[in-house]
PDB file of C-alpha atoms in Angstrom:
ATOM      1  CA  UNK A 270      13.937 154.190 180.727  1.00 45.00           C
ATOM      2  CA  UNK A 271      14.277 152.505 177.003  1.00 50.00           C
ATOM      3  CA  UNK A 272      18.117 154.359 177.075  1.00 51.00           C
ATOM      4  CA  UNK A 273      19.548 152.770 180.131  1.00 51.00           C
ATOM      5  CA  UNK A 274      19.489 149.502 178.746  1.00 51.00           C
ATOM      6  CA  UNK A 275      22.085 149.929 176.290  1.00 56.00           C
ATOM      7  CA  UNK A 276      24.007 151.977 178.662  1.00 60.00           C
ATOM      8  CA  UNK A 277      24.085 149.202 181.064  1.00 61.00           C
ATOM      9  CA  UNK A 278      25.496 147.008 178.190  1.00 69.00           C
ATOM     10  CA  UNK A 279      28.312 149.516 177.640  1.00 74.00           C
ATOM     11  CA  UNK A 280      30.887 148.573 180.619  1.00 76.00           C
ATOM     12  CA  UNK A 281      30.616 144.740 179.632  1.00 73.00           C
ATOM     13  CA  UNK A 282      31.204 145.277 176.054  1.00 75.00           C
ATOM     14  CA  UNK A 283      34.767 147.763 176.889  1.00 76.00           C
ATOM     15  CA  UNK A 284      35.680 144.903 179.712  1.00 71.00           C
ATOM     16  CA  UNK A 285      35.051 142.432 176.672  1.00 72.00           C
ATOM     17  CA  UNK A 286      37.611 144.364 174.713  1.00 76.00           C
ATOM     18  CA  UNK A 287      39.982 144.880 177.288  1.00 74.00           C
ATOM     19  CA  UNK A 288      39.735 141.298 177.746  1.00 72.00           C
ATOM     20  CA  UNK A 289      40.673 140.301 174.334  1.00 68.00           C
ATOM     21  CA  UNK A 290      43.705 142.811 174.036  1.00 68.00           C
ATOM     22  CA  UNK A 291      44.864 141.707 177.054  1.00 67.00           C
ATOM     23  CA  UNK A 292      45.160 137.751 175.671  1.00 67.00           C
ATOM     24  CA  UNK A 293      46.393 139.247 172.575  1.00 70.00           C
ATOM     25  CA  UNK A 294      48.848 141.386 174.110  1.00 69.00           C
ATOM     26  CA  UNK A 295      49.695 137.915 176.342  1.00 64.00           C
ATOM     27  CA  UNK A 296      50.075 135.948 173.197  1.00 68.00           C
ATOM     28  CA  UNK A 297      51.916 138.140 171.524  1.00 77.00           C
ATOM     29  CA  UNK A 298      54.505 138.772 173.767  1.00 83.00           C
ATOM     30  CA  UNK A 299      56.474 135.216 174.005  1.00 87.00           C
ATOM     31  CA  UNK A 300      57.560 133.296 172.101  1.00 90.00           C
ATOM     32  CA  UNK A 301      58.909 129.748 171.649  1.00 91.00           C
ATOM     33  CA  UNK A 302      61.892 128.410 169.686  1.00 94.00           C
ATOM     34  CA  UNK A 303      62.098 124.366 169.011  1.00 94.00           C
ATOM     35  CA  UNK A 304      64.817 122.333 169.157  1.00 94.00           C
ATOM     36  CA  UNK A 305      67.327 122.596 165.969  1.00 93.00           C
ATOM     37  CA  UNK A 306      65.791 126.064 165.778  1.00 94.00           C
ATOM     38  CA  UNK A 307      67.666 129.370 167.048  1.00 95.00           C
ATOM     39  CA  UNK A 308      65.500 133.063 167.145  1.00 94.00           C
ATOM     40  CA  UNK A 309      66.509 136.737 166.027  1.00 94.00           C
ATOM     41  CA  UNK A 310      64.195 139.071 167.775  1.00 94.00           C
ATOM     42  CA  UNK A 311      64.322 142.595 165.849  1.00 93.00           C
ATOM     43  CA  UNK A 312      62.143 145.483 167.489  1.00 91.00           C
ATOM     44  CA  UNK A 313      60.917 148.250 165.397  1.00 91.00           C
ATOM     45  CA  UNK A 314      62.818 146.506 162.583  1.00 87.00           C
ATOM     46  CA  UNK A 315      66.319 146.501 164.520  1.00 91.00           C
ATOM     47  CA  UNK A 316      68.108 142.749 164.747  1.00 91.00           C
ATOM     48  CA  UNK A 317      68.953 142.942 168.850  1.00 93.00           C
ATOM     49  CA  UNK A 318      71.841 141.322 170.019  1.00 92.00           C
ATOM     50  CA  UNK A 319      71.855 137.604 171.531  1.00 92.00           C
ATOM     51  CA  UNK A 320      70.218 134.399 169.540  1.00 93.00           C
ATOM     52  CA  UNK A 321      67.318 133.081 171.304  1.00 94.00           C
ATOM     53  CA  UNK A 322      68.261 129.446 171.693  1.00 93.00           C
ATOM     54  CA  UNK A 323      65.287 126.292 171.977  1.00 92.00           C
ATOM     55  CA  UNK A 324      62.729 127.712 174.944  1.00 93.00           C
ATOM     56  CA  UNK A 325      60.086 130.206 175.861  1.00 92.00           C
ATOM     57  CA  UNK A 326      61.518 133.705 175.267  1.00 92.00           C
ATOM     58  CA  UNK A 327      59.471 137.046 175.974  1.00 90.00           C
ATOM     59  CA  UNK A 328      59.091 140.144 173.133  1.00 89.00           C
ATOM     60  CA  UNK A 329      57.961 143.230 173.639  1.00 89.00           C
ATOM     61  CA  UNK A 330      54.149 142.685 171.917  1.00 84.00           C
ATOM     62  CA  UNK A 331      52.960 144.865 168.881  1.00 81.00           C
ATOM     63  CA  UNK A 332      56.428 146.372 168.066  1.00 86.00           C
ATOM     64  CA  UNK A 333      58.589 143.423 167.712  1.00 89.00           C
ATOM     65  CA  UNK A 334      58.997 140.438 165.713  1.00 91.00           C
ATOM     66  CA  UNK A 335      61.364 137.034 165.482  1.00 92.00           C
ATOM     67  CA  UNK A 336      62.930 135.188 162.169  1.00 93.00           C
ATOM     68  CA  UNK A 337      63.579 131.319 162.835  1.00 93.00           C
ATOM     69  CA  UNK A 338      66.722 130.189 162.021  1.00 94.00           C
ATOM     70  CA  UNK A 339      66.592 126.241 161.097  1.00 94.00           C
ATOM     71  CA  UNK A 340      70.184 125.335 162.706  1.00 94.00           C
ATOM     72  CA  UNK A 341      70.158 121.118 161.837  1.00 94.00           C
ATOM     73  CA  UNK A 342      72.267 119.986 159.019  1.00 94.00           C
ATOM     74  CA  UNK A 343      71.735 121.107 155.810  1.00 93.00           C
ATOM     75  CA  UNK A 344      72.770 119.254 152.392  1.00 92.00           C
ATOM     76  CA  UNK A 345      73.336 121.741 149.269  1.00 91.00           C
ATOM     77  CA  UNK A 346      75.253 120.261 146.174  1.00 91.00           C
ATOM     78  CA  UNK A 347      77.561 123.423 144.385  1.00 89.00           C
ATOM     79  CA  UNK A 348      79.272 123.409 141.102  1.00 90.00           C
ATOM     80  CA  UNK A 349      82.673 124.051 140.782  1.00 90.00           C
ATOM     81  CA  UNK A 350      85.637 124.787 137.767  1.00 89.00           C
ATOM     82  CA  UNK A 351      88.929 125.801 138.021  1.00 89.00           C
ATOM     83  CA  UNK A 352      92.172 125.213 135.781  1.00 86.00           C
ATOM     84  CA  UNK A 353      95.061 122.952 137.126  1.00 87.00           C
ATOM     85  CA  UNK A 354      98.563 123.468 137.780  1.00 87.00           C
ATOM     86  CA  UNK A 355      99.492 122.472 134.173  1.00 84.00           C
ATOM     87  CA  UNK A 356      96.083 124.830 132.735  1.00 83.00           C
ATOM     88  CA  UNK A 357      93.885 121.827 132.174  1.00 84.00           C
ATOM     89  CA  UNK A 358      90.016 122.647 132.784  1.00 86.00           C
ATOM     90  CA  UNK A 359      88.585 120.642 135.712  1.00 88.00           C
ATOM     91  CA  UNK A 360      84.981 120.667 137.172  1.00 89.00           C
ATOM     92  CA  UNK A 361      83.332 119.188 139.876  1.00 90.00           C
ATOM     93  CA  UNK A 362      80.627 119.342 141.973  1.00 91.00           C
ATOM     94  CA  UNK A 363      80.299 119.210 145.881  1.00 92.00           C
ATOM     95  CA  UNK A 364      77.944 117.476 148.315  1.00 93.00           C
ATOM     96  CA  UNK A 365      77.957 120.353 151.018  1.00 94.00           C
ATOM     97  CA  UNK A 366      77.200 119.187 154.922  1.00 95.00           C
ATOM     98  CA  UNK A 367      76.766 122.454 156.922  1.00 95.00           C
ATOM     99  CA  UNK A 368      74.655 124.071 159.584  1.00 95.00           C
ATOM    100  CA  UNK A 369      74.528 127.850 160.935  1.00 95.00           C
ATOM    101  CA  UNK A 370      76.057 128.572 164.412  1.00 94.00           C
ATOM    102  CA  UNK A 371      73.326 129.466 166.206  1.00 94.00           C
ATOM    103  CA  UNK A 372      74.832 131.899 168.549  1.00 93.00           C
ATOM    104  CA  UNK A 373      75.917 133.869 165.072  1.00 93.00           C
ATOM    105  CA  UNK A 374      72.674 134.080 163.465  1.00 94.00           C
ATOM    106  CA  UNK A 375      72.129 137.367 164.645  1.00 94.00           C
ATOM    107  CA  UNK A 376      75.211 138.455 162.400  1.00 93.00           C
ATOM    108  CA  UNK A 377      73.962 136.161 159.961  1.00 93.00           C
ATOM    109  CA  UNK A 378      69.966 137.576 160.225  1.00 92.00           C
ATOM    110  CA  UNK A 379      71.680 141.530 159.494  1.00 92.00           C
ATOM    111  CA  UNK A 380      74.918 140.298 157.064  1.00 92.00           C
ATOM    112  CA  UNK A 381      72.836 137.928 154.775  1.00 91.00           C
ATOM    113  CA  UNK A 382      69.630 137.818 155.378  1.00 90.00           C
ATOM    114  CA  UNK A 383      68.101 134.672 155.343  1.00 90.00           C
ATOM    115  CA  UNK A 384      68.960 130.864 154.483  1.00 89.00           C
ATOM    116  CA  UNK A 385      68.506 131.060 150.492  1.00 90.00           C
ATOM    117  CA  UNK A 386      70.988 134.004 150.762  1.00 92.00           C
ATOM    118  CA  UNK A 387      73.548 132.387 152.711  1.00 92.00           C
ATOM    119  CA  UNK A 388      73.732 129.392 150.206  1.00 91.00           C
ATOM    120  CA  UNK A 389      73.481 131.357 146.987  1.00 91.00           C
ATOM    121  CA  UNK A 390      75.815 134.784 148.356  1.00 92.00           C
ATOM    122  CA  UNK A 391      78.277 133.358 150.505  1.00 94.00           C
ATOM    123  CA  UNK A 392      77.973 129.009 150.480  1.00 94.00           C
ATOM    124  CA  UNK A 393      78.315 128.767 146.713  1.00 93.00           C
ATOM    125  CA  UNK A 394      81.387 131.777 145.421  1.00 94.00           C
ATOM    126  CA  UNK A 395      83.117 130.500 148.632  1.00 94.00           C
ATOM    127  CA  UNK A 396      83.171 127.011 147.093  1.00 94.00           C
ATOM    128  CA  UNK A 397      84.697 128.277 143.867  1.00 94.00           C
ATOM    129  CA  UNK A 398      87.679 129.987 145.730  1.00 94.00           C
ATOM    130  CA  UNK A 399      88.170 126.976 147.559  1.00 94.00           C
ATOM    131  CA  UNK A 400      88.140 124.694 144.749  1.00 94.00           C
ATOM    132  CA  UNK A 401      90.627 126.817 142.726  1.00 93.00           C
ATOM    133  CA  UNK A 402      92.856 126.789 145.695  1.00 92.00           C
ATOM    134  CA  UNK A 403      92.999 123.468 145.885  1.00 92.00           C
ATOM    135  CA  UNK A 404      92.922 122.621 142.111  1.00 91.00           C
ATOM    136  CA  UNK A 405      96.048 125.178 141.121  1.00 91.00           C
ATOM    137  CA  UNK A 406      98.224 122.942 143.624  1.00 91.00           C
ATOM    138  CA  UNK A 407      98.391 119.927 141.103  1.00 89.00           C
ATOM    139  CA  UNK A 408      98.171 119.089 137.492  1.00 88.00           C
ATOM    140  CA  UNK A 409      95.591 117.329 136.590  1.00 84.00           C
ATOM    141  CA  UNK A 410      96.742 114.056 136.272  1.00 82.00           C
ATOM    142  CA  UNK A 411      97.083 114.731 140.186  1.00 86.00           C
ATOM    143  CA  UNK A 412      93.834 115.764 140.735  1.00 85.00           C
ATOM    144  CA  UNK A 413      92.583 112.827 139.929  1.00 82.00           C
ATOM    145  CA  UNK A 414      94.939 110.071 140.911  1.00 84.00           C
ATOM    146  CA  UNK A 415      95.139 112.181 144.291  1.00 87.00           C
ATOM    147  CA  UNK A 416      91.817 112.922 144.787  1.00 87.00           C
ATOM    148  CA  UNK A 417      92.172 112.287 148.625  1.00 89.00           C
ATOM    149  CA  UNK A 418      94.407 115.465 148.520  1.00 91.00           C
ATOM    150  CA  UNK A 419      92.223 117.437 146.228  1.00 90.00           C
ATOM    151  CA  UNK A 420      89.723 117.276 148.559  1.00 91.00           C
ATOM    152  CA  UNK A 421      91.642 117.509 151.769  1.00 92.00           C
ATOM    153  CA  UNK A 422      93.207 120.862 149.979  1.00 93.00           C
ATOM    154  CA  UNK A 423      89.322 121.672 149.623  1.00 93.00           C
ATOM    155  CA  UNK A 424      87.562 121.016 152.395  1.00 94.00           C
ATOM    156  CA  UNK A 425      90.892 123.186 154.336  1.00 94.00           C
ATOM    157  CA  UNK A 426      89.992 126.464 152.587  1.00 94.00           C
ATOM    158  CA  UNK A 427      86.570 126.031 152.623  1.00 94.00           C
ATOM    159  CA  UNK A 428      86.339 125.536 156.280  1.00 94.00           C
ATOM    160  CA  UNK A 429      88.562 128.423 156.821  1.00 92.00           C
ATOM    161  CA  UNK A 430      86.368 130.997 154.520  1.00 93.00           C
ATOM    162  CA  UNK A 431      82.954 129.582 156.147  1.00 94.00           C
ATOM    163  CA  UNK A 432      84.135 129.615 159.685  1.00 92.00           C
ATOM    164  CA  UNK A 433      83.830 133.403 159.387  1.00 91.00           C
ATOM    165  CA  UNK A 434      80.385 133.762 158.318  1.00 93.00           C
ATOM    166  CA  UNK A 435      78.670 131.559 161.164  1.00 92.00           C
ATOM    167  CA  UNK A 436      78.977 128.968 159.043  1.00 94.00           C
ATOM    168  CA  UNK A 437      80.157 125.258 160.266  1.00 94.00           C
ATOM    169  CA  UNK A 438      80.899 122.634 157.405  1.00 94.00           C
ATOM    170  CA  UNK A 439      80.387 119.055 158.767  1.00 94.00           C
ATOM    171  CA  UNK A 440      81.702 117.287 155.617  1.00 93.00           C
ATOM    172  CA  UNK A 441      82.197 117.435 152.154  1.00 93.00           C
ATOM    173  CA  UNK A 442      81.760 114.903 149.458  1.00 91.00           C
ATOM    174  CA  UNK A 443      82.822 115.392 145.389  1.00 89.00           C
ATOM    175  CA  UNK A 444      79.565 114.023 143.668  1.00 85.00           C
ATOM    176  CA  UNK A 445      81.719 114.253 140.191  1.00 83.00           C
ATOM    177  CA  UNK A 446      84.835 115.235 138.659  1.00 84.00           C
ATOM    178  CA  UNK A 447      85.728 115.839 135.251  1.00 84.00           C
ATOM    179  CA  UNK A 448      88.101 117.190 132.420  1.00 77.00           C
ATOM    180  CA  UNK A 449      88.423 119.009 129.293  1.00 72.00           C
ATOM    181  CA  UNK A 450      87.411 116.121 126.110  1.00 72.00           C
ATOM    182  CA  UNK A 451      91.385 117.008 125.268  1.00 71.00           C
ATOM    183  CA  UNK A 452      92.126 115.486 128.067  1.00 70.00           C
ATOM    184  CA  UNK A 453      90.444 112.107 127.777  1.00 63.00           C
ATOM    185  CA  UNK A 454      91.644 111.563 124.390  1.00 68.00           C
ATOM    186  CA  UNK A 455      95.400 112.317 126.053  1.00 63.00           C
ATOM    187  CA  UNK A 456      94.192 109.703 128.690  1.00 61.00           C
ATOM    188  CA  UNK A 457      93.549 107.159 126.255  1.00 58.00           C
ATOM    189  CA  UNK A 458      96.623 107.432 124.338  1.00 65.00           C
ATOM    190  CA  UNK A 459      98.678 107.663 127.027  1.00 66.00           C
ATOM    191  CA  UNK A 460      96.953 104.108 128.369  1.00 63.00           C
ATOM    192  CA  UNK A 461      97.215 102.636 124.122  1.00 60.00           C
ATOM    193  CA  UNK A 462     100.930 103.273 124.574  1.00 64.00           C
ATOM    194  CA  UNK A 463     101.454 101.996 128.091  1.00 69.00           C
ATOM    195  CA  UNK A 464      99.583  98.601 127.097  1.00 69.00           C
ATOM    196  CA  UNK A 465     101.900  98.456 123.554  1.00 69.00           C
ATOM    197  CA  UNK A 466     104.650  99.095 126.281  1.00 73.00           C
ATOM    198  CA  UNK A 467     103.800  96.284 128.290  1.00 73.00           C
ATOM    199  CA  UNK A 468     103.431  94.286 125.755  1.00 75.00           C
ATOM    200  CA  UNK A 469     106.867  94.790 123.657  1.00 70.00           C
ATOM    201  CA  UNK A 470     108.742  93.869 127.347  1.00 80.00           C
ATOM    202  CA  UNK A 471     106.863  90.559 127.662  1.00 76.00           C
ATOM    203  CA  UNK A 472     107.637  89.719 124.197  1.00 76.00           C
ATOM    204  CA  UNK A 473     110.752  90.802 124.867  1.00 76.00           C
ATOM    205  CA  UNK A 474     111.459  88.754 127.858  1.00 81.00           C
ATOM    206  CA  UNK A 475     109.509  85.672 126.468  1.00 79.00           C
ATOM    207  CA  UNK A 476     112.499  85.671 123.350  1.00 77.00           C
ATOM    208  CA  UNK A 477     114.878  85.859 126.136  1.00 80.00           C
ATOM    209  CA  UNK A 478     113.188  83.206 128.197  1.00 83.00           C
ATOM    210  CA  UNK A 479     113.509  81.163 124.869  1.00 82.00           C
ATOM    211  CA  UNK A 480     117.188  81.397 124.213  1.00 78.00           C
ATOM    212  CA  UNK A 481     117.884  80.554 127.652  1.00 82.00           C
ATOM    213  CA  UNK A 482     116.067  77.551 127.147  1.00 80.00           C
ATOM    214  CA  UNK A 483     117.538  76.669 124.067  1.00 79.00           C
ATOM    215  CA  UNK A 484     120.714  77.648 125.774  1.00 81.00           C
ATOM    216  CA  UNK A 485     120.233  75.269 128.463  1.00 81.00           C
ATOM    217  CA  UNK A 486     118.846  72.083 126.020  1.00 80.00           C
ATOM    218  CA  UNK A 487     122.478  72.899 124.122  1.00 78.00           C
ATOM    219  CA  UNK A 488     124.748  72.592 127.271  1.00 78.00           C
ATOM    220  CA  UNK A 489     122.280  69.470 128.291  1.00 79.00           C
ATOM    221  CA  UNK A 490     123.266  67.598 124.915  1.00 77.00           C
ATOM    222  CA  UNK A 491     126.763  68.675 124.904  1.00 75.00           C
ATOM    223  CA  UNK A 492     127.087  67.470 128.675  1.00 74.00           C
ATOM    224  CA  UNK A 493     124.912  64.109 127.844  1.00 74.00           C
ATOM    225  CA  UNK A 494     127.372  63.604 124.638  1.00 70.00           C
ATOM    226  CA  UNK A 495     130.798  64.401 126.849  1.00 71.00           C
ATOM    227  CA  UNK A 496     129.167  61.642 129.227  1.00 72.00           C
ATOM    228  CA  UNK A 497     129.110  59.236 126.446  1.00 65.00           C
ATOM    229  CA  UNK A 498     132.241  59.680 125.229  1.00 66.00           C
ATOM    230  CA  UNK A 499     133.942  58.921 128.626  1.00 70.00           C
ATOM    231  CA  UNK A 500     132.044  55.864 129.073  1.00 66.00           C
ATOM    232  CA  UNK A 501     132.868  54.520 125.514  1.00 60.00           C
ATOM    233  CA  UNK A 502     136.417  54.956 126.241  1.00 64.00           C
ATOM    234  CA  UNK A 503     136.236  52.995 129.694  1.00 64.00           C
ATOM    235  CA  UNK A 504     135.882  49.633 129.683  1.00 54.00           C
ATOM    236  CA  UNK A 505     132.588  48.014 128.197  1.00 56.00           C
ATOM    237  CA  UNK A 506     132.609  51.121 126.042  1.00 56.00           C
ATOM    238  CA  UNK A 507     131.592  49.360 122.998  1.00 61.00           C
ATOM    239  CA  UNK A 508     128.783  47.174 124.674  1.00 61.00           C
ATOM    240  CA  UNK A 509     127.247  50.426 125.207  1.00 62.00           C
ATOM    241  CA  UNK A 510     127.824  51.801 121.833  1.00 60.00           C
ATOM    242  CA  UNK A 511     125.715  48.309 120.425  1.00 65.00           C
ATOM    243  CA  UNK A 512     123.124  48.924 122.808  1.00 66.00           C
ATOM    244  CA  UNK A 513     122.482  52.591 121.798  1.00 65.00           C
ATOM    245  CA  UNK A 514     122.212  51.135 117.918  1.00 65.00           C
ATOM    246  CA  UNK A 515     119.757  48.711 118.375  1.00 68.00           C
ATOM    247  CA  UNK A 516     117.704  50.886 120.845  1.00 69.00           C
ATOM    248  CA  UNK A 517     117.825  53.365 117.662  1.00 65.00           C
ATOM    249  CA  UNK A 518     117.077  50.891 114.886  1.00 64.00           C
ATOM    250  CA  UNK A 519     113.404  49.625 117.444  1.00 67.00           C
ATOM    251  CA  UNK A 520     112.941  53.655 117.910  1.00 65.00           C
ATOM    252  CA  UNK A 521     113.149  54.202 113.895  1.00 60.00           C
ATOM    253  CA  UNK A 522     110.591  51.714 113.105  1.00 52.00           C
ATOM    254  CA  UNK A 523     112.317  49.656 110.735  1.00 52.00           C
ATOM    255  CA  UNK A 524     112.364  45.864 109.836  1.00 51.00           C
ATOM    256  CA  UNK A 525     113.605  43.182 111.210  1.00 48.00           C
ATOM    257  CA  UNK A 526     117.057  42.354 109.272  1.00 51.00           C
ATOM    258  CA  UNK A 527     117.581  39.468 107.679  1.00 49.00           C
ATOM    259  CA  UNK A 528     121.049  39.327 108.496  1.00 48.00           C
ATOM    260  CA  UNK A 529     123.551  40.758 111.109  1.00 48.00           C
ATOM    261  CA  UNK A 530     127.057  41.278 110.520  1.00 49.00           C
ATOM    262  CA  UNK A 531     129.286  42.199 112.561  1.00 48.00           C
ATOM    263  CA  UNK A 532     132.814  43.618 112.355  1.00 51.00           C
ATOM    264  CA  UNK A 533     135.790  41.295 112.482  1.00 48.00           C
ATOM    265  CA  UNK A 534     136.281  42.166 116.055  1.00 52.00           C
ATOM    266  CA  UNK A 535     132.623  42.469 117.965  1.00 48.00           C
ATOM    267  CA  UNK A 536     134.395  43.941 120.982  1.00 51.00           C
ATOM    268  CA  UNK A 537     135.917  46.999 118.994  1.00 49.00           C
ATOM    269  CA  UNK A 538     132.796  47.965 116.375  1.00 50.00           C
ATOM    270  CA  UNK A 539     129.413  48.270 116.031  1.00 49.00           C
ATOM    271  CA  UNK A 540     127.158  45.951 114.578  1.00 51.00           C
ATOM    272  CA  UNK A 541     125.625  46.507 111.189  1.00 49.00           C
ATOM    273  CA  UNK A 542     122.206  46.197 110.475  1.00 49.00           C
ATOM    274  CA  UNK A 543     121.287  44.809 106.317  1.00 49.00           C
ATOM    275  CA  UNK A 544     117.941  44.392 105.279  1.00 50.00           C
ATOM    276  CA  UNK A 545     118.311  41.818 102.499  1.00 46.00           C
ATOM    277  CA  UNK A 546     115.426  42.837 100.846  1.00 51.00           C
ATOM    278  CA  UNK A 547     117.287  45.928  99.563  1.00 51.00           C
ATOM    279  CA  UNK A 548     119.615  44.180  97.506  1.00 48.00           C
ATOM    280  CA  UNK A 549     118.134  42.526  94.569  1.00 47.00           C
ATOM    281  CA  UNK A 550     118.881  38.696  93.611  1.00 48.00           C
ATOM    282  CA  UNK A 551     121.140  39.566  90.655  1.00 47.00           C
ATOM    283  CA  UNK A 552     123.963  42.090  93.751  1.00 47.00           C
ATOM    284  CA  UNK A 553     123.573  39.101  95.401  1.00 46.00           C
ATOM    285  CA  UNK A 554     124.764  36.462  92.974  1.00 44.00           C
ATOM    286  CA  UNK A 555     127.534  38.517  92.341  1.00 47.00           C
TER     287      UNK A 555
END
């Protein structure tokens, strides 16, 4: 009679586990992918064809399993060198906008494994090539007064080489740029000289500036003097001729005269200014 009891508990206990594979079983066999998310679902370790997109998806339970894919934008900045169309060393480093297709992350999931490997095996040597591409097109000098071509050269190839891996670039960005310390020092000369340049024509063209304008005072004194001279041969010539002395002897400063004499005919000279004072007591006697 004590044996029955236990017996009795037997059924209930299998039922109980029964009960909890089943829910296991039940969990185990969907799962859900989350927006900006894509699913590989690999069973007995073999990737099976078709991404599982944002949803509740069903797996075989126990044998199978499912790597999440983050598909939003991601932002990875790669270093770059390459030598210029004239052999000049140039670096740089790109801002890198990209995101994985998600219907190719199954490719992805069994060609590179997972998101670390895509940036480091495929993301980062790809941006090299595509840099030196773009960098061997142009000297240097080029590559960085045309940087908008540098990079539209860049962001061509790199699309191109990524497109085939699953890969989608959204945009690129050059953080930095920079050359060779040869280079800079070439920079700066070439600017020292430019300046000394620019400097030797405006000194040149102030001289020239200057002549003119000594040019143009001459012909203005040589026109006002060929003026003169046809009025003092008109009529009232010599009226003019007085007033232009006196107007010089207030200009010069000098004193008042003591005496004015003028020339035996006033209508055919110029009158002459004396200051007595000049003459001493004894000239005048005489």
């Amino acid at each position: 009679m004590k044996s029955a009891a236990p017996q009795q508990g037997l059924p209930a206990i299998i039922l109980g586990i029964i009960l909890a594979g089943a829910l296991l079983v039940g969990l185990n066999s969907f799962v859900i992918i989350n927006p900006g998310q894509a699913g590989v679902l690999s069973i007995l370790g073999k990737a099976q064809d078709g991404s599982l997109l944002e949803g509740l998806h069903f797996k075989p339970p126990l044998v199978s399993t499912v790597d999440i894919y983050d598909v939003t934008v991601q932002k990875f900045e790669v270093p770059a060198q390459s030598s210029t169309k004239d052999l000049q060393e140039l670096s740089a480093s790109f801002a890198i906008n990209f995101r994985l297709d998600p219907v190719q992350v199954v490719r992805i999931r069994r060609e590179q494994g997972t998101l670390q490997n895509v940036v480091s095996k495929v993301i980062a040597p790809q941006t090299q090539e595509s840099f030196k591409i773009a960098a061997a097109k142009r000297t240097i000098e080029e590559a960085i007064t045309k940087r908008d071509e540098l990079k539209a050269d860049f962001d061509e190839a790199l699309n191109s080489r990524l497109d085939k891996y699953g890969i989608v670039v959204l945009d690129t960005s050059v953080v930095d740029l920079t050359f060779s310390p040869e280079f800079a020092r070439a920079v700066e000369e070439k600017q020292i000289a430019e300046q000394r340049a620019r400097r030797a024509v405006y000194v040149a063209r102030e001289a020239e500036q200057q002549a003119q304008a000594d040019i143009n005072r001459a012909k203005g004194r040589a026109e006002a003097q060929r003026l003169l001279a046809e009025t003092l041969k008109n009529q009232g010539g010599q009226l003019v001729l007085q007033k232009e002395a006196i107007e010089a002897w207030r200009q010069g400063g000098s004193q008042m005269p003591n005496v004015l004499i003028l020339g035996g005919d006033s209508n055919s000279s110029v009158p002459f200014l004396f200051n007595l004072s000049e003459f001493s007591e004894g000239a005048i006697a005489r």
